[in-house]
Amino acid sequence: GENVEQHPSTLSVQEGDSAVIKCTYSDSASNYFPWYKQELGKRPQLIIDIRSNVGEKKDQRIAVTLNKTAKHFSLHITETQPEDSAVYFCAASKAGNTPLVFGKGTRLSVIA
Amino acid sequence: ETGVTQSPTHLIKTRGQQVTLRCSSQSGHNTVSWYQQALGQGPQFIFQYYREEENGRGNFPPRFSGLQFPNYSSELNVNALELDDSALYLCASSLGTGTSNQPQHFGDGTRLSIL
């Protein structure tokens, strides 16, 4: 089955700097890759997603890139702010109504 | 638009007991997926319900069971509770089309503690 690896497990950046989180997946049939932000004690919140027919997607300060050949995708957050501090999860799934396979998460701390 | 709601928010049980967790899907969504999130880990897929039928199951024993109602709300039942069942149980709803992936939106979860 699908296996998703996520790095790093923890990341500290200065406010205003950029943060990059990377994920790799094993199943070449996976074609949908969402990213979730989970603040302490709260629900995972979908922040951006990308499908395999697109190489990059951007939404304000957040962008995701996908390399299907290498089977990896990355989350880029620019101009980080303290409220970006949270645990970020990447996930992958195949076509159709299929479950998400999550990475283990990255704890991002933005230091003011 | 009403989001995904789960009940109860917290629950304490003892080993061997049974528990039922509930989830109301987001308006317009016909698919509910249940995940178990252990402390410091990513969510692990338990099973999914699509139009009242089980539509996939993860690596969980049969004592984890569920159902989906005609209004697309869902229940997760766990029998013979074990200490390792202590976790946050998340429900996510989506609009299943059978062909394309649709975003899954999560509820706040039920935190289950087994003593």
PDB file of C-alpha atoms in Angstrom, chain B:
ATOM      1  CA  GLU B   1     -23.129  25.629   5.227  1.00  0.00           C
ATOM      2  CA  THR B   2     -22.805  23.416   8.315  1.00  0.00           C
ATOM      3  CA  GLY B   3     -19.391  21.883   8.926  1.00  0.00           C
ATOM      4  CA  VAL B   4     -18.509  18.443  10.248  1.00  0.00           C
ATOM      5  CA  THR B   5     -19.560  17.923  13.849  1.00  0.00           C
ATOM      6  CA  GLN B   6     -18.557  15.105  16.185  1.00  0.00           C
ATOM      7  CA  SER B   7     -19.820  13.976  19.574  1.00  0.00           C
ATOM      8  CA  PRO B   8     -18.862  13.590  22.281  1.00  0.00           C
ATOM      9  CA  THR B   9     -15.737  15.759  22.468  1.00  0.00           C
ATOM     10  CA  HIS B  10     -14.167  13.743  25.257  1.00  0.00           C
ATOM     11  CA  LEU B  11     -14.820  10.277  26.637  1.00  0.00           C
ATOM     12  CA  ILE B  12     -13.247   8.144  29.332  1.00  0.00           C
ATOM     13  CA  LYS B  13     -13.766   4.393  29.317  1.00  0.00           C
ATOM     14  CA  THR B  14     -12.193   1.343  30.940  1.00  0.00           C
ATOM     15  CA  ARG B  15     -10.702  -1.693  29.267  1.00  0.00           C
ATOM     16  CA  GLY B  16     -13.259  -4.137  27.886  1.00  0.00           C
ATOM     17  CA  GLN B  17     -16.026  -1.572  27.535  1.00  0.00           C
ATOM     18  CA  GLN B  18     -17.714  -0.531  24.307  1.00  0.00           C
ATOM     19  CA  VAL B  19     -17.999   2.962  22.840  1.00  0.00           C
ATOM     20  CA  THR B  20     -19.982   4.705  20.094  1.00  0.00           C
ATOM     21  CA  LEU B  21     -18.754   7.903  18.481  1.00  0.00           C
ATOM     22  CA  ARG B  22     -20.927  10.034  16.231  1.00  0.00           C
ATOM     23  CA  CYS B  23     -20.311  12.262  13.227  1.00  0.00           C
ATOM     24  CA  SER B  24     -22.550  14.571  11.233  1.00  0.00           C
ATOM     25  CA  SER B  25     -21.198  15.221   7.780  1.00  0.00           C
ATOM     26  CA  GLN B  26     -20.961  18.601   6.124  1.00  0.00           C
ATOM     27  CA  SER B  27     -24.073  19.620   4.225  1.00  0.00           C
ATOM     28  CA  GLY B  28     -24.077  18.104   0.744  1.00  0.00           C
ATOM     29  CA  HIS B  29     -21.436  15.477   1.509  1.00  0.00           C
ATOM     30  CA  ASN B  30     -22.203  11.772   1.033  1.00  0.00           C
ATOM     31  CA  THR B  31     -18.945  10.202   2.227  1.00  0.00           C
ATOM     32  CA  VAL B  32     -17.597   9.859   5.748  1.00  0.00           C
ATOM     33  CA  SER B  33     -14.111   8.620   6.585  1.00  0.00           C
ATOM     34  CA  TRP B  34     -12.929   7.779  10.093  1.00  0.00           C
ATOM     35  CA  TYR B  35      -9.343   8.177  11.242  1.00  0.00           C
ATOM     36  CA  GLN B  36      -7.476   7.401  14.463  1.00  0.00           C
ATOM     37  CA  GLN B  37      -4.807   9.891  15.500  1.00  0.00           C
ATOM     38  CA  ALA B  38      -2.430   8.780  18.239  1.00  0.00           C
ATOM     39  CA  LEU B  39      -0.493  11.462  20.103  1.00  0.00           C
ATOM     40  CA  GLY B  40       2.248  12.914  17.914  1.00  0.00           C
ATOM     41  CA  GLN B  41       1.236  10.900  14.863  1.00  0.00           C
ATOM     42  CA  GLY B  42      -0.623  11.502  11.627  1.00  0.00           C
ATOM     43  CA  PRO B  43      -4.215  10.281  11.249  1.00  0.00           C
ATOM     44  CA  GLN B  44      -4.561   6.570  10.392  1.00  0.00           C
ATOM     45  CA  PHE B  45      -7.453   5.457   8.175  1.00  0.00           C
ATOM     46  CA  ILE B  46      -9.999   3.194   9.874  1.00  0.00           C
ATOM     47  CA  PHE B  47     -12.786   2.915   7.286  1.00  0.00           C
ATOM     48  CA  GLN B  48     -14.956   4.906   4.936  1.00  0.00           C
ATOM     49  CA  TYR B  49     -18.687   4.962   4.241  1.00  0.00           C
ATOM     50  CA  TYR B  50     -20.146   6.060   0.919  1.00  0.00           C
ATOM     51  CA  ARG B  51     -23.895   6.201   0.472  1.00  0.00           C
ATOM     52  CA  GLU B  52     -24.450   3.936   3.515  1.00  0.00           C
ATOM     53  CA  GLU B  53     -22.021   1.219   2.354  1.00  0.00           C
ATOM     54  CA  GLU B  54     -18.521   0.511   3.684  1.00  0.00           C
ATOM     55  CA  ASN B  55     -16.142   1.652   0.952  1.00  0.00           C
ATOM     56  CA  GLY B  56     -12.716   0.621   2.161  1.00  0.00           C
ATOM     57  CA  ARG B  57     -11.109  -0.354   5.433  1.00  0.00           C
ATOM     58  CA  GLY B  58      -7.697   0.199   6.938  1.00  0.00           C
ATOM     59  CA  ASN B  59      -5.632  -2.141   9.093  1.00  0.00           C
ATOM     60  CA  PHE B  60      -7.946  -2.198  12.111  1.00  0.00           C
ATOM     61  CA  PRO B  61      -9.470  -5.295  13.786  1.00  0.00           C
ATOM     62  CA  PRO B  62     -13.160  -6.244  13.397  1.00  0.00           C
ATOM     63  CA  ARG B  63     -13.986  -4.836  16.833  1.00  0.00           C
ATOM     64  CA  PHE B  64     -13.888  -1.476  15.043  1.00  0.00           C
ATOM     65  CA  SER B  65     -17.175  -1.202  13.168  1.00  0.00           C
ATOM     66  CA  GLY B  66     -19.373   1.520  11.793  1.00  0.00           C
ATOM     67  CA  LEU B  67     -22.374   2.509   9.828  1.00  0.00           C
ATOM     68  CA  GLN B  68     -23.782   5.403   7.867  1.00  0.00           C
ATOM     69  CA  PHE B  69     -27.349   6.617   7.993  1.00  0.00           C
ATOM     70  CA  PRO B  70     -29.588   7.859   5.145  1.00  0.00           C
ATOM     71  CA  ASN B  71     -28.766  11.463   6.110  1.00  0.00           C
ATOM     72  CA  TYR B  72     -25.069  10.521   5.707  1.00  0.00           C
ATOM     73  CA  SER B  73     -24.235  10.912   9.375  1.00  0.00           C
ATOM     74  CA  SER B  74     -22.111   8.094  10.725  1.00  0.00           C
ATOM     75  CA  GLU B  75     -21.171   6.133  13.825  1.00  0.00           C
ATOM     76  CA  LEU B  76     -17.946   4.450  14.843  1.00  0.00           C
ATOM     77  CA  ASN B  77     -18.276   1.594  17.321  1.00  0.00           C
ATOM     78  CA  VAL B  78     -15.389   0.021  19.177  1.00  0.00           C
ATOM     79  CA  ASN B  79     -15.886  -3.133  21.240  1.00  0.00           C
ATOM     80  CA  ALA B  80     -13.636  -4.676  23.884  1.00  0.00           C
ATOM     81  CA  LEU B  81     -11.651  -1.463  24.359  1.00  0.00           C
ATOM     82  CA  GLU B  82      -7.901  -1.760  24.870  1.00  0.00           C
ATOM     83  CA  LEU B  83      -5.445   0.724  26.330  1.00  0.00           C
ATOM     84  CA  ASP B  84      -3.946   1.308  22.862  1.00  0.00           C
ATOM     85  CA  ASP B  85      -7.326   2.557  21.639  1.00  0.00           C
ATOM     86  CA  SER B  86      -6.669   5.809  23.502  1.00  0.00           C
ATOM     87  CA  ALA B  87      -6.461   8.415  20.739  1.00  0.00           C
ATOM     88  CA  LEU B  88      -8.211  11.255  18.954  1.00  0.00           C
ATOM     89  CA  TYR B  89     -10.862   9.885  16.588  1.00  0.00           C
ATOM     90  CA  LEU B  90     -11.455  12.103  13.602  1.00  0.00           C
ATOM     91  CA  CYS B  91     -14.287  12.050  11.153  1.00  0.00           C
ATOM     92  CA  ALA B  92     -13.937  13.627   7.717  1.00  0.00           C
ATOM     93  CA  SER B  93     -16.657  14.176   5.157  1.00  0.00           C
ATOM     94  CA  SER B  94     -16.410  14.697   1.419  1.00  0.00           C
ATOM     95  CA  LEU B  95     -18.500  14.615  -1.716  1.00  0.00           C
ATOM     96  CA  GLY B  96     -17.697  11.240  -3.226  1.00  0.00           C
ATOM     97  CA  THR B  97     -17.934  11.077  -6.995  1.00  0.00           C
ATOM     98  CA  GLY B  98     -16.423   7.646  -7.552  1.00  0.00           C
ATOM     99  CA  THR B  99     -13.890   8.984 -10.017  1.00  0.00           C
ATOM    100  CA  SER B 100     -12.105  12.059  -8.719  1.00  0.00           C
ATOM    101  CA  ASN B 101     -10.747  12.907  -5.300  1.00  0.00           C
ATOM    102  CA  GLN B 102     -12.661  15.536  -3.430  1.00  0.00           C
ATOM    103  CA  PRO B 103     -11.342  17.439  -0.413  1.00  0.00           C
ATOM    104  CA  GLN B 104     -11.996  15.856   2.955  1.00  0.00           C
ATOM    105  CA  HIS B 105     -13.041  18.206   5.749  1.00  0.00           C
ATOM    106  CA  PHE B 106     -12.500  17.155   9.336  1.00  0.00           C
ATOM    107  CA  GLY B 107     -14.474  17.533  12.514  1.00  0.00           C
ATOM    108  CA  ASP B 108     -12.916  18.495  15.846  1.00  0.00           C
ATOM    109  CA  GLY B 109     -12.634  14.844  16.853  1.00  0.00           C
ATOM    110  CA  THR B 110     -13.471  12.801  19.919  1.00  0.00           C
ATOM    111  CA  ARG B 111     -10.662  12.293  22.402  1.00  0.00           C
ATOM    112  CA  LEU B 112     -11.036   8.793  23.842  1.00  0.00           C
ATOM    113  CA  SER B 113      -9.100   7.815  26.942  1.00  0.00           C
ATOM    114  CA  ILE B 114      -8.988   4.198  28.129  1.00  0.00           C
ATOM    115  CA  LEU B 115      -8.124   3.560  31.772  1.00  0.00           C
TER     116      LEU B 115
END
